[in-house]
C-alpha positions as a printed Julia matrix, in Angstrom:
270×3 Matrix{Float64}:
 -25.36   13.59   77.43
 -24.14   14.71   73.83
 -21.35   13.46   72.73
 -18.68   15.39   70.67
 -18.42   15.92   67.26
 -15.74   13.52   65.83
 -12.4    15.29   65.27
 -10.3    12.23   64.14
  -9.26   11.79   60.29
 -12.15   11.65   57.78
 -13.05    8.89   55.12
 -13.31   10.81   52.59
 -14.38    9.4    49.86
 -14.26   12.03   46.96
 -12.75   11.09   43.59
 -10.14   13.35   42.7
 -11.17   15.92   40.3
 -11.02   14.43   36.4
  -8.07   16.02   33.84
  -9.04   17.39   31.3
  -8.37   16.07   28.07
  -6.3    18.06   25.74
  -7.13   20.43   22.97
  -6.99   19.59   20.08
  -5.24   20.99   17.21
  -7.18   19.37   14.34
  -8.66   21.34   11.73
 -12.43   21.3    11.66
 -14.4    18.96    9.41
 -14.65   20.52    5.88
 -15.9    19.75    2.76
 -11.98   19.96    0.95
 -10.0    18.4     4.16
 -10.75   14.52    4.75
  -9.45   12.66    7.77
  -7.32    9.3     7.7
  -6.48    7.1    10.19
  -5.0     4.13   11.18
  -2.37    2.13   10.51
  -2.86    0.85    6.71
  -5.45    3.64    5.3
  -2.24    6.64    6.53
   0.69    4.76    5.47
  -0.72    3.86    2.11
  -1.82    7.61    1.66
   1.99    9.21    1.99
   3.51    6.43    0.15
   1.2     6.47   -2.68
   0.76   10.76   -2.2
  -2.58   10.37   -5.05
  -3.85   12.86   -2.67
  -2.87   16.41   -1.52
  -1.31   15.46    1.8
  -1.91   18.33    4.72
  -1.1    17.07    8.47
   0.32   14.26   10.1
  -1.2    13.55   13.75
   0.52   10.97   15.78
   1.54   10.12   18.91
   5.04    9.65   20.41
   5.57    5.62   19.52
   3.53    5.86   16.25
   5.57    9.04   15.28
   8.45    6.93   15.27
   7.19    3.91   13.21
   6.21    6.39   10.62
   8.86    8.86   10.77
  10.77    7.6     7.41
   7.82    7.36    5.39
   6.42   11.21    6.7
   9.42   12.9     5.22
  10.09   10.99    2.1
   6.29   12.69    2.25
   7.73   15.49    3.04
   5.67   15.38    6.26
   6.58   15.99   10.26
   4.5    14.36   12.72
   2.81   16.68   14.98
   2.78   14.68   18.03
  -0.34   14.85   20.44
  -1.75   13.16   23.62
  -3.8     9.78   22.41
  -7.3    10.96   24.48
  -6.98   13.87   21.74
  -6.92   11.45   18.66
  -9.76    9.62   20.58
 -11.59   12.84   21.26
 -11.06   13.44   17.36
 -12.68   10.44   16.48
 -14.8     8.74   18.38
 -14.28    6.22   21.26
 -15.32    3.03   19.35
 -11.82    4.47   16.22
  -9.32    1.95   16.35
  -6.71    5.04   14.97
  -3.6     3.15   16.27
  -1.68    6.69   17.09
  -2.22    8.12   13.71
  -4.44   10.86   11.98
  -3.99   12.23    8.57
  -5.32   15.13    7.18
  -5.94   15.79    3.65
  -7.77   16.95    0.39
  -9.9    14.68   -1.36
  -9.12   12.38   -4.36
  -8.35   14.12   -7.34
 -12.41   13.6    -9.41
 -12.41   10.81  -12.1
 -14.88   10.79  -15.01
 -16.29    7.52  -17.35
 -13.49    8.33  -19.41
 -11.07    8.69  -17.64
 -10.91    4.13  -16.8
  -8.73    2.31  -18.23
  -8.47   -1.49  -19.62
  -6.48   -3.26  -17.22
  -7.46   -6.31  -15.53
 -10.59   -5.79  -17.57
 -13.55   -5.24  -14.58
 -15.04   -2.3   -13.06
 -17.24   -2.64  -10.05
 -20.45   -0.27   -9.82
 -22.18    0.41   -7.18
 -25.55    0.77   -6.63
 -26.65    2.9    -3.56
 -24.58    0.52   -1.01
 -24.64    3.51    2.2
 -22.73    1.13    4.87
 -18.76    2.69    5.04
 -17.58   -1.22    6.18
 -19.17   -2.88    3.31
 -17.87   -0.07    0.64
 -14.43   -0.48    2.49
 -14.62   -3.77    2.47
 -15.41   -3.74   -1.41
 -12.33   -1.72   -2.04
 -10.19   -3.51    0.18
 -11.38   -6.5    -2.38
 -11.17   -4.45   -5.56
  -7.61   -2.97   -5.11
  -6.31   -7.38   -3.86
  -7.88   -8.25   -7.55
  -6.54   -5.32   -9.8
 -10.11   -4.05  -10.99
  -9.61   -0.72  -13.32
 -12.77    1.28  -11.46
 -14.93    2.02   -8.56
 -18.5     3.4    -9.81
 -20.21    4.79   -7.25
 -23.25    7.47   -7.11
 -22.5    11.26   -5.7
 -25.85   10.81   -2.81
 -26.36    7.37   -1.33
 -22.8     6.95   -1.01
 -20.62    6.25    2.26
 -18.0     9.62    1.87
 -14.22    8.31    1.48
 -12.32    8.94    4.7
 -12.79    7.8     8.26
 -14.36    4.8     8.6
 -14.96    3.53    4.77
 -10.66    4.44    5.0
  -9.85    2.7     7.91
 -12.32   -0.9     6.3
 -10.72   -0.23    2.71
  -7.14   -0.71    4.94
  -5.25    1.49    2.67
  -7.24    0.26   -0.96
  -8.74    4.15   -1.18
  -5.37    5.62   -2.64
  -5.44    2.16   -4.98
  -8.55    2.19   -6.83
  -9.81    4.85   -9.29
 -13.49    5.66   -7.59
 -15.69    7.86  -10.16
 -18.81    9.7    -8.79
 -21.6     9.78  -11.07
 -24.32   11.81  -10.46
 -26.7     9.24  -12.96
 -25.64    5.79  -12.49
 -28.31    4.75  -15.27
 -26.37    6.98  -17.84
 -22.94    5.65  -16.57
 -24.2     1.99  -17.64
 -25.47    3.25  -20.84
 -21.72    4.62  -21.15
 -20.2     1.64  -20.32
 -22.05   -0.7   -22.73
 -20.99    2.21  -25.14
 -17.39    1.65  -24.54
 -17.67   -2.16  -24.73
 -17.55   -3.28  -21.59
 -20.46   -5.59  -21.08
 -23.33   -4.56  -17.93
 -23.42   -7.51  -15.76
 -26.25   -7.54  -12.88
 -25.73   -9.19   -9.26
 -28.98   -9.91   -8.8
 -30.45  -13.19   -7.07
 -33.65  -13.86   -9.42
 -31.35  -13.43  -12.41
 -32.82  -16.92  -14.66
 -28.29  -18.3   -14.65
 -25.72  -17.96  -12.22
 -22.71  -16.65  -12.74
 -20.62  -19.11  -13.53
 -22.68  -20.6   -16.45
 -23.61  -17.71  -17.84
 -21.78  -16.36  -21.35
 -19.16  -13.01  -20.38
 -16.7   -11.55  -22.01
 -13.7    -8.79  -21.35
 -14.04   -5.97  -20.71
 -17.11   -5.97  -18.25
 -18.52   -3.86  -15.62
 -20.13   -5.94  -12.54
 -22.91   -4.21  -10.82
 -23.62   -4.8    -7.34
 -27.24   -3.6    -5.21
 -28.16   -2.67   -1.79
 -27.9    -5.23    0.86
 -31.48   -6.27    1.18
 -32.98   -3.87   -1.78
 -30.54   -5.59   -3.95
 -30.5    -3.75   -8.19
 -33.02   -0.72   -8.73
 -35.63   -0.93  -11.4
 -34.08    1.78  -13.92
 -30.71    0.34  -13.51
 -31.38   -3.84  -13.71
 -32.86   -2.81  -17.12
 -29.39   -0.8   -18.44
 -27.63   -4.18  -17.24
 -26.53   -6.47  -20.17
 -27.21   -9.67  -19.38
 -28.54  -10.62  -15.29
 -26.99  -13.23  -13.06
 -27.01  -15.15  -10.03
 -24.99  -16.6    -6.73
 -25.79  -19.44   -6.07
 -24.5   -20.69   -2.61
 -24.42  -24.42   -1.45
 -25.01  -24.18    2.11
 -27.97  -23.47    4.31
 -27.39  -19.9     3.98
 -28.44  -18.46    0.5
 -27.51  -14.88    0.78
 -24.16  -13.25    1.17
 -22.92   -9.96    2.54
 -22.66   -7.51   -0.33
 -18.49   -7.1    -0.26
 -18.42  -11.2     0.31
 -20.85  -11.4    -2.41
 -18.04   -8.96   -4.98
 -15.14  -11.21   -3.77
 -17.07  -14.48   -4.79
 -17.59  -12.93   -8.46
 -14.55  -11.18   -8.74
 -13.77  -14.82   -7.87
 -15.81  -16.31   -9.95
 -14.49  -14.42  -13.81
 -10.85  -14.9   -12.51
 -11.75  -18.31  -13.11
 -13.69  -17.7   -15.87
 -10.9   -16.07  -17.55
 -12.5   -12.77  -18.12
 -10.36  -10.95  -15.01
  -7.02  -10.15  -16.18
  -3.46  -11.57  -15.1
  -2.3    -8.48  -15.14
């Protein structure tokens, strides 16, 4: 005997259709528009006003918190859904409800560097944006005169780097150069002692004879300083670590080196 078809309520396990993410209102990425996100990066860009500010996007809560500072900078936050920010920046971004579109920082040259603290940092093809961002944060904390880096084999001054710099990108003069060896020569001719950090150097930094003003050169992790870069340095020095791990992340090495210079009286307290 054939059973009649069951006409009771069906156990329909189909999920409801996913709601489409909101449309993104942002500009298309281009060479003349940079993206800054996160509370510190956006706040310091609004506060410093070293660059032309275009559009500020914010969630409702973030817009309320940043409204006074945005008004001082002449911007009105455009309210967006947080999912739009995540879609634009990626799932791993910690945007804190803020995204700012702006023009790149004004270009600078070696001749534009003013001697204040007496210390210039030079990066020899350090490519990781997190490391460069952390170095910028340390540079701002120590009030260095400038950060010199190459046009190529360096990260873009936006996005992840700006977030890692935690606002320091707006406060440190950045000089991009085509030829690093030539830039080191210019720094030396301007009266700065060019010191390269090298693990094979003959003496530790704290025992090396130094003078102000100074240009401290840091190499990429793993590779270190390139041969031509080492040849353009006036002196090489190393960082000796007392613990079982002898090497440091380049951003940590930067902080240790700047602390050493300050303790030696090389970096000005201004």
